[in-house]
mmCIF file of C-alpha atoms in Angstrom:
data_model
loop_
_atom_site.group_PDB
_atom_site.id
_atom_site.type_symbol
_atom_site.label_atom_id
_atom_site.label_comp_id
_atom_site.label_asym_id
_atom_site.label_seq_id
_atom_site.Cartn_x
_atom_site.Cartn_y
_atom_site.Cartn_z
ATOM 1 C CA MET X 1 -16.881 -94.089 -70.643
ATOM 2 C CA LYS X 2 -13.023 -94.202 -70.131
ATOM 3 C CA ILE X 3 -12.594 -91.949 -73.837
ATOM 4 C CA SER X 4 -15.459 -89.758 -72.677
ATOM 5 C CA ILE X 5 -13.391 -88.990 -69.322
ATOM 6 C CA LEU X 6 -10.290 -88.500 -71.121
ATOM 7 C CA LYS X 7 -11.900 -86.169 -73.340
ATOM 8 C CA TYR X 8 -13.057 -83.934 -70.592
ATOM 9 C CA LEU X 9 -9.594 -84.110 -69.003
ATOM 10 C CA SER X 10 -7.666 -83.518 -72.180
ATOM 11 C CA SER X 11 -6.998 -79.874 -71.234
ATOM 12 C CA LEU X 12 -5.815 -80.497 -67.883
ATOM 13 C CA LEU X 13 -3.818 -83.522 -68.612
ATOM 14 C CA VAL X 14 -2.085 -81.526 -71.512
ATOM 15 C CA VAL X 15 -1.337 -78.569 -69.219
ATOM 16 C CA ILE X 16 -0.098 -80.868 -66.694
ATOM 17 C CA LEU X 17 2.295 -82.590 -69.093
ATOM 18 C CA LEU X 18 3.680 -79.095 -70.347
ATOM 19 C CA THR X 19 4.136 -78.073 -66.993
ATOM 20 C CA VAL X 20 6.096 -81.087 -65.889
ATOM 21 C CA SER X 21 8.392 -80.927 -69.030
ATOM 22 C CA PHE X 22 9.343 -77.283 -68.353
ATOM 23 C CA VAL X 23 9.859 -77.634 -64.935
ATOM 24 C CA PHE X 24 11.653 -80.651 -65.010
ATOM 25 C CA ALA X 25 13.836 -78.917 -67.662
ATOM 26 C CA SER X 26 14.572 -76.102 -65.423
ATOM 27 C CA ASN X 27 15.645 -78.305 -62.635
ATOM 28 C CA ARG X 28 12.824 -76.947 -60.301
ATOM 29 C CA ALA X 29 11.471 -80.413 -59.452
ATOM 30 C CA ASP X 30 10.883 -79.071 -56.155
ATOM 31 C CA ALA X 31 8.179 -76.529 -56.971
ATOM 32 C CA LEU X 32 6.028 -79.295 -59.097
ATOM 33 C CA ILE X 33 3.939 -80.767 -56.636
ATOM 34 C CA TRP X 34 2.591 -77.117 -55.527
ATOM 35 C CA ILE X 35 2.070 -76.157 -59.385
ATOM 36 C CA CYS X 36 0.172 -79.354 -60.267
ATOM 37 C CA ALA X 37 -1.718 -79.116 -57.224
ATOM 38 C CA GLU X 38 -2.968 -75.597 -58.019
ATOM 39 C CA ILE X 39 -3.575 -76.421 -61.654
ATOM 40 C CA ILE X 40 -6.017 -79.343 -60.570
ATOM 41 C CA CYS X 41 -7.793 -77.259 -58.061
ATOM 42 C CA VAL X 42 -8.344 -74.357 -60.412
ATOM 43 C CA TYR X 43 -9.730 -76.909 -63.239
ATOM 44 C CA LEU X 44 -12.092 -78.421 -60.815
ATOM 45 C CA LEU X 45 -13.366 -75.155 -59.364
ATOM 46 C CA ILE X 46 -13.979 -73.866 -62.832
ATOM 47 C CA LEU X 47 -16.079 -77.092 -63.657
ATOM 48 C CA GLN X 48 -18.691 -75.783 -61.359
ATOM 49 C CA PHE X 49 -19.469 -72.685 -63.908
ATOM 50 C CA LYS X 50 -21.224 -72.575 -67.205
ATOM 51 C CA TRP X 51 -18.886 -73.266 -70.163
ATOM 52 C CA LYS X 52 -18.525 -70.108 -71.350
ATOM 53 C CA THR X 53 -17.444 -68.731 -67.973
ATOM 54 C CA ARG X 54 -15.411 -71.763 -67.623
ATOM 55 C CA LEU X 55 -13.546 -70.908 -70.963
ATOM 56 C CA ILE X 56 -12.807 -67.466 -70.184
ATOM 57 C CA PHE X 57 -11.503 -68.248 -66.728
ATOM 58 C CA TRP X 58 -9.447 -71.417 -67.850
ATOM 59 C CA VAL X 59 -7.774 -69.372 -70.401
ATOM 60 C CA LEU X 60 -7.086 -66.621 -68.399
ATOM 61 C CA TYR X 61 -5.375 -68.935 -65.852
ATOM 62 C CA CYS X 62 -3.323 -70.706 -68.465
ATOM 63 C CA LEU X 63 -2.121 -67.270 -69.996
ATOM 64 C CA ILE X 64 -0.854 -66.542 -66.223
ATOM 65 C CA LEU X 65 0.527 -70.018 -65.665
ATOM 66 C CA GLY X 66 2.430 -69.747 -69.043
ATOM 67 C CA GLY X 67 4.253 -66.718 -67.844
ATOM 68 C CA GLN X 68 4.981 -68.238 -64.635
ATOM 69 C CA ILE X 69 6.613 -71.294 -66.076
ATOM 70 C CA SER X 70 8.385 -69.372 -68.714
ATOM 71 C CA SER X 71 10.025 -67.486 -65.991
ATOM 72 C CA ILE X 72 11.008 -70.412 -64.425
ATOM 73 C CA PHE X 73 12.020 -72.032 -67.673
ATOM 74 C CA SER X 74 14.250 -68.792 -68.280
ATOM 75 C CA SER X 75 15.670 -67.966 -64.782
ATOM 76 C CA GLY X 76 14.681 -70.424 -62.404
ATOM 77 C CA SER X 77 12.070 -68.179 -60.290
ATOM 78 C CA PHE X 78 8.648 -66.987 -60.726
ATOM 79 C CA ILE X 79 7.871 -63.401 -62.236
ATOM 80 C CA ILE X 80 9.255 -60.837 -59.789
ATOM 81 C CA PRO X 81 8.477 -57.019 -60.010
ATOM 82 C CA LEU X 82 11.668 -56.292 -61.906
ATOM 83 C CA THR X 83 10.624 -58.923 -64.702
ATOM 84 C CA LEU X 84 7.504 -56.705 -65.156
ATOM 85 C CA SER X 85 9.659 -53.618 -65.506
ATOM 86 C CA ASN X 86 11.980 -54.778 -68.072
ATOM 87 C CA ALA X 87 9.181 -56.428 -69.706
ATOM 88 C CA ALA X 88 8.674 -52.759 -71.265
ATOM 89 C CA GLU X 89 12.258 -52.729 -72.760
ATOM 90 C CA PHE X 90 12.860 -55.455 -75.305
ATOM 91 C CA SER X 91 16.676 -55.146 -74.747
ATOM 92 C CA ALA X 92 16.237 -55.884 -71.596
ATOM 93 C CA LEU X 93 14.632 -59.205 -72.170
ATOM 94 C CA GLY X 94 16.635 -60.089 -75.211
ATOM 95 C CA LEU X 95 15.265 -62.050 -78.128
ATOM 96 C CA SER X 96 15.631 -65.278 -77.101
ATOM 97 C CA GLY X 97 13.990 -64.367 -73.643
ATOM 98 C CA VAL X 98 10.823 -62.877 -75.735
ATOM 99 C CA LEU X 99 10.917 -66.018 -77.972
ATOM 100 C CA LYS X 100 10.932 -68.212 -75.129
ATOM 101 C CA LEU X 101 8.121 -66.095 -73.477
ATOM 102 C CA VAL X 102 5.799 -66.047 -76.458
ATOM 103 C CA ILE X 103 6.322 -69.763 -77.184
ATOM 104 C CA VAL X 104 5.458 -71.149 -74.040
ATOM 105 C CA VAL X 105 2.511 -68.685 -73.320
ATOM 106 C CA LEU X 106 1.070 -69.918 -76.781
ATOM 107 C CA LEU X 107 1.330 -73.596 -75.880
ATOM 108 C CA TYR X 108 -0.444 -72.864 -72.567
ATOM 109 C CA PHE X 109 -3.141 -70.854 -74.598
ATOM 110 C CA LEU X 110 -3.638 -73.493 -77.027
ATOM 111 C CA SER X 111 -3.817 -76.104 -74.540
ATOM 112 C CA ALA X 112 -6.499 -74.025 -72.573
ATOM 113 C CA LEU X 113 -8.675 -74.128 -75.620
ATOM 114 C CA LEU X 114 -9.335 -77.671 -75.295
ATOM 115 C CA ILE X 115 -11.621 -77.498 -72.392
ATOM 116 C CA ILE X 116 -14.146 -76.755 -75.263
ATOM 117 C CA SER X 117 -14.375 -80.549 -74.937
ATOM 118 C CA THR X 118 -16.388 -79.819 -71.697
ATOM 119 C CA LYS X 119 -19.121 -78.020 -73.174
ATOM 120 C CA ASN X 120 -21.431 -80.911 -72.623
ATOM 121 C CA ILE X 121 -20.554 -80.961 -68.896
ATOM 122 C CA HIS X 122 -23.516 -79.204 -67.297
ATOM 123 C CA SER X 123 -22.728 -78.224 -63.346
ATOM 124 C CA HIS X 124 -25.007 -79.252 -60.741
ATOM 125 C CA GLY X 125 -25.911 -77.550 -57.429
ATOM 126 C CA GLY X 126 -26.820 -73.866 -56.654
ATOM 127 C CA ASN X 127 -24.708 -70.799 -56.083
ATOM 128 C CA TRP X 128 -23.595 -72.004 -52.332
ATOM 129 C CA LYS X 129 -21.713 -74.949 -53.853
ATOM 130 C CA ARG X 130 -19.698 -72.743 -56.089
ATOM 131 C CA ILE X 131 -19.008 -70.074 -53.203
ATOM 132 C CA ILE X 132 -17.965 -73.056 -50.854
ATOM 133 C CA SER X 133 -15.616 -74.417 -53.470
ATOM 134 C CA LEU X 134 -14.294 -70.896 -54.410
ATOM 135 C CA ILE X 135 -13.406 -70.164 -50.736
ATOM 136 C CA VAL X 136 -11.728 -73.548 -50.106
ATOM 137 C CA ILE X 137 -9.829 -74.025 -53.022
ATOM 138 C CA GLY X 138 -8.893 -70.080 -53.177
ATOM 139 C CA GLY X 139 -7.809 -70.150 -49.725
ATOM 140 C CA CYS X 140 -5.590 -72.920 -50.322
ATOM 141 C CA ILE X 141 -4.038 -71.256 -53.357
ATOM 142 C CA TYR X 142 -3.684 -67.919 -51.536
ATOM 143 C CA PHE X 143 -1.778 -69.446 -48.579
ATOM 144 C CA LEU X 144 0.386 -71.968 -50.716
ATOM 145 C CA PRO X 145 3.580 -71.286 -52.645
ATOM 146 C CA THR X 146 1.597 -71.504 -56.021
ATOM 147 C CA PRO X 147 1.999 -69.647 -59.300
ATOM 148 C CA LEU X 148 -0.941 -67.625 -58.538
ATOM 149 C CA HIS X 149 0.166 -66.904 -55.097
ATOM 150 C CA PHE X 150 3.190 -65.462 -56.051
ATOM 151 C CA PHE X 151 1.922 -63.591 -59.126
ATOM 152 C CA ALA X 152 -0.816 -61.733 -56.794
ATOM 153 C CA ILE X 153 2.679 -60.633 -54.596
ATOM 154 C CA THR X 154 4.471 -59.630 -57.709
ATOM 155 C CA LEU X 155 1.411 -57.590 -59.183
ATOM 156 C CA GLN X 156 1.141 -56.027 -55.524
ATOM 157 C CA SER X 157 4.714 -55.193 -55.390
ATOM 158 C CA TYR X 158 4.807 -53.799 -58.986
ATOM 159 C CA TYR X 159 1.984 -51.456 -58.272
ATOM 160 C CA LYS X 160 3.631 -50.000 -55.357
ATOM 161 C CA GLN X 161 6.793 -49.343 -57.400
ATOM 162 C CA VAL X 162 4.863 -47.639 -60.194
ATOM 163 C CA THR X 163 2.876 -45.688 -57.494
ATOM 164 C CA TYR X 164 5.686 -44.716 -55.407
ATOM 165 C CA LYS X 165 6.169 -41.117 -54.545
ATOM 166 C CA PRO X 166 8.986 -39.787 -52.354
ATOM 167 C CA ALA X 167 8.493 -37.897 -49.333
ATOM 168 C CA TYR X 168 10.233 -35.259 -50.327
ATOM 169 C CA ASN X 169 11.113 -32.762 -53.331
ATOM 170 C CA TYR X 170 14.031 -33.496 -55.804
ATOM 171 C CA PRO X 171 15.990 -30.226 -56.798
ATOM 172 C CA GLU X 172 14.808 -28.770 -60.052
ATOM 173 C CA ILE X 173 17.860 -29.354 -62.039
ATOM 174 C CA ALA X 174 17.559 -32.959 -61.076
ATOM 175 C CA SER X 175 14.276 -33.811 -62.981
ATOM 176 C CA LYS X 176 15.856 -33.362 -66.328
ATOM 177 C CA TYR X 177 17.899 -36.442 -65.567
ATOM 178 C CA PHE X 178 14.960 -38.651 -64.669
ATOM 179 C CA LYS X 179 14.587 -41.863 -66.866
ATOM 180 C CA VAL X 180 11.352 -40.634 -68.074
ATOM 181 C CA SER X 181 12.750 -36.935 -68.590
ATOM 182 C CA LEU X 182 15.484 -38.186 -70.572
ATOM 183 C CA TRP X 183 13.711 -40.596 -73.034
ATOM 184 C CA GLY X 184 10.104 -39.220 -72.829
ATOM 185 C CA ASN X 185 8.262 -37.719 -75.667
ATOM 186 C CA GLU X 186 9.137 -34.284 -74.361
ATOM 187 C CA ARG X 187 12.989 -35.121 -73.945
ATOM 188 C CA SER X 188 15.496 -32.278 -74.230
ATOM 189 C CA GLU X 189 17.720 -32.943 -77.453
ATOM 190 C CA LYS X 190 20.067 -30.086 -76.191
ATOM 191 C CA GLY X 191 20.846 -32.124 -72.913
ATOM 192 C CA VAL X 192 21.131 -35.300 -74.666
ATOM 193 C CA THR X 193 23.670 -34.087 -77.301
ATOM 194 C CA SER X 194 25.691 -31.631 -75.115
ATOM 195 C CA LYS X 195 29.178 -31.740 -76.090
ATOM 196 C CA ASN X 196 30.257 -31.081 -72.385
ATOM 197 C CA LYS X 197 32.676 -33.501 -70.829
ATOM 198 C CA ASN X 198 30.923 -36.339 -68.842
ATOM 199 C CA ILE X 199 31.648 -38.567 -66.151
ATOM 200 C CA ILE X 200 30.322 -41.942 -66.720
ATOM 201 C CA VAL X 201 29.707 -44.442 -63.764
ATOM 202 C CA ILE X 202 29.283 -48.030 -64.755
ATOM 203 C CA PHE X 203 27.486 -50.080 -62.145
ATOM 204 C CA THR X 204 27.390 -53.993 -62.473
ATOM 205 C CA GLU X 205 25.320 -56.033 -59.901
ATOM 206 C CA GLY X 206 27.022 -58.994 -58.567
ATOM 207 C CA MET X 207 30.321 -58.638 -60.604
ATOM 208 C CA SER X 208 34.046 -58.700 -59.537
ATOM 209 C CA SER X 209 36.637 -56.595 -61.063
ATOM 210 C CA GLY X 210 38.616 -59.635 -60.574
ATOM 211 C CA VAL X 211 37.027 -60.905 -64.003
ATOM 212 C CA MET X 212 39.055 -57.926 -65.449
ATOM 213 C CA ASP X 213 42.426 -58.374 -67.457
ATOM 214 C CA TYR X 214 43.860 -54.926 -65.894
ATOM 215 C CA VAL X 215 43.146 -56.486 -62.606
ATOM 216 C CA ASN X 216 43.928 -60.352 -63.085
ATOM 217 C CA ASN X 217 46.649 -59.898 -65.568
ATOM 218 C CA LYS X 218 45.546 -63.520 -67.052
ATOM 219 C CA ASN X 219 44.377 -62.075 -70.450
ATOM 220 C CA LEU X 220 41.148 -63.673 -70.366
ATOM 221 C CA ASN X 221 39.510 -61.081 -72.362
ATOM 222 C CA LEU X 222 36.307 -61.417 -70.716
ATOM 223 C CA THR X 223 35.540 -57.712 -70.419
ATOM 224 C CA PRO X 224 37.113 -56.316 -73.610
ATOM 225 C CA ASN X 225 35.199 -52.877 -73.570
ATOM 226 C CA LEU X 226 35.824 -52.196 -69.928
ATOM 227 C CA ASP X 227 39.465 -53.150 -70.328
ATOM 228 C CA LEU X 228 39.442 -50.735 -73.469
ATOM 229 C CA LEU X 229 37.781 -47.859 -71.378
ATOM 230 C CA LYS X 230 40.526 -48.752 -68.551
ATOM 231 C CA LYS X 231 43.330 -48.349 -71.272
ATOM 232 C CA ASN X 232 42.078 -45.009 -72.821
ATOM 233 C CA GLN X 233 40.381 -43.247 -70.274
ATOM 234 C CA SER X 234 40.925 -42.070 -66.694
ATOM 235 C CA VAL X 235 39.430 -44.544 -64.257
ATOM 236 C CA ILE X 236 38.652 -44.124 -60.608
ATOM 237 C CA LEU X 237 39.201 -47.293 -58.710
ATOM 238 C CA THR X 238 37.907 -46.547 -55.356
ATOM 239 C CA ILE X 239 34.643 -44.593 -54.752
ATOM 240 C CA ILE X 240 32.892 -43.699 -51.716
ATOM 241 C CA THR X 241 29.192 -42.838 -52.029
ATOM 242 C CA ILE X 242 26.323 -42.042 -49.439
ATOM 243 C CA GLN X 243 23.045 -42.445 -50.882
ATOM 244 C CA LEU X 244 19.097 -42.834 -49.909
ATOM 245 C CA GLN X 245 17.959 -46.383 -50.816
ATOM 246 C CA LEU X 246 14.588 -46.066 -52.213
ATOM 247 C CA SER X 247 11.791 -48.766 -51.485
ATOM 248 C CA GLU X 248 11.510 -49.303 -55.101
ATOM 249 C CA ASP X 249 15.116 -50.423 -55.420
ATOM 250 C CA LEU X 250 14.708 -52.861 -52.797
ATOM 251 C CA GLU X 251 11.587 -54.443 -54.087
ATOM 252 C CA GLY X 252 13.370 -54.441 -57.580
ATOM 253 C CA SER X 253 16.513 -55.934 -56.290
#
């Protein structure tokens, strides 16, 4: 009997073991209770359905959970809209980031397949029992700080970003400098390869100029390329800007 129970719970136990390992390695033990509680709730919920439906939903959930745990393992936080934006650009994630994501998600996917062992479990009770379970467990997941909760918020915020349209019209000359215009399929090679002199503005978030050698005079060589630009080019040290902060920038920052 004990062997039979362990067999039916094998997928759940392996997923929890993976989660505990990655979360502790990320120093985010504070989130472990909520994550494990969600995993158990989702597992109990899907046991109410037939095994094929059970398999589909459990695998889908584990893929989402794997992505969230991979984000915690890499950055210490759940996936945010900016993460989804950068996911389309390999260089933004880096090789190590992509490998972590693939390995973690793959481990969760393989663990999810163990739910096939529950094929012989037949759900008892009518649809009303499933509906009540869905409402109770789903409501708890919606209001509690769990991976699915944050994933839903992230998708909503990301959707607002990609569908955002400003209430004003850009000047016609500005359209060719949009990212989609420069790097789209119909980009203008003439505009990109122009020999005209350019003013390059380098914006780094959360960086102090004090780490640069030309400021601290300590020869730390932390920013060799920026120091080289300062040495060979004209550099403006003080810039005053007046800008309109778009809602998509606020969401992504």
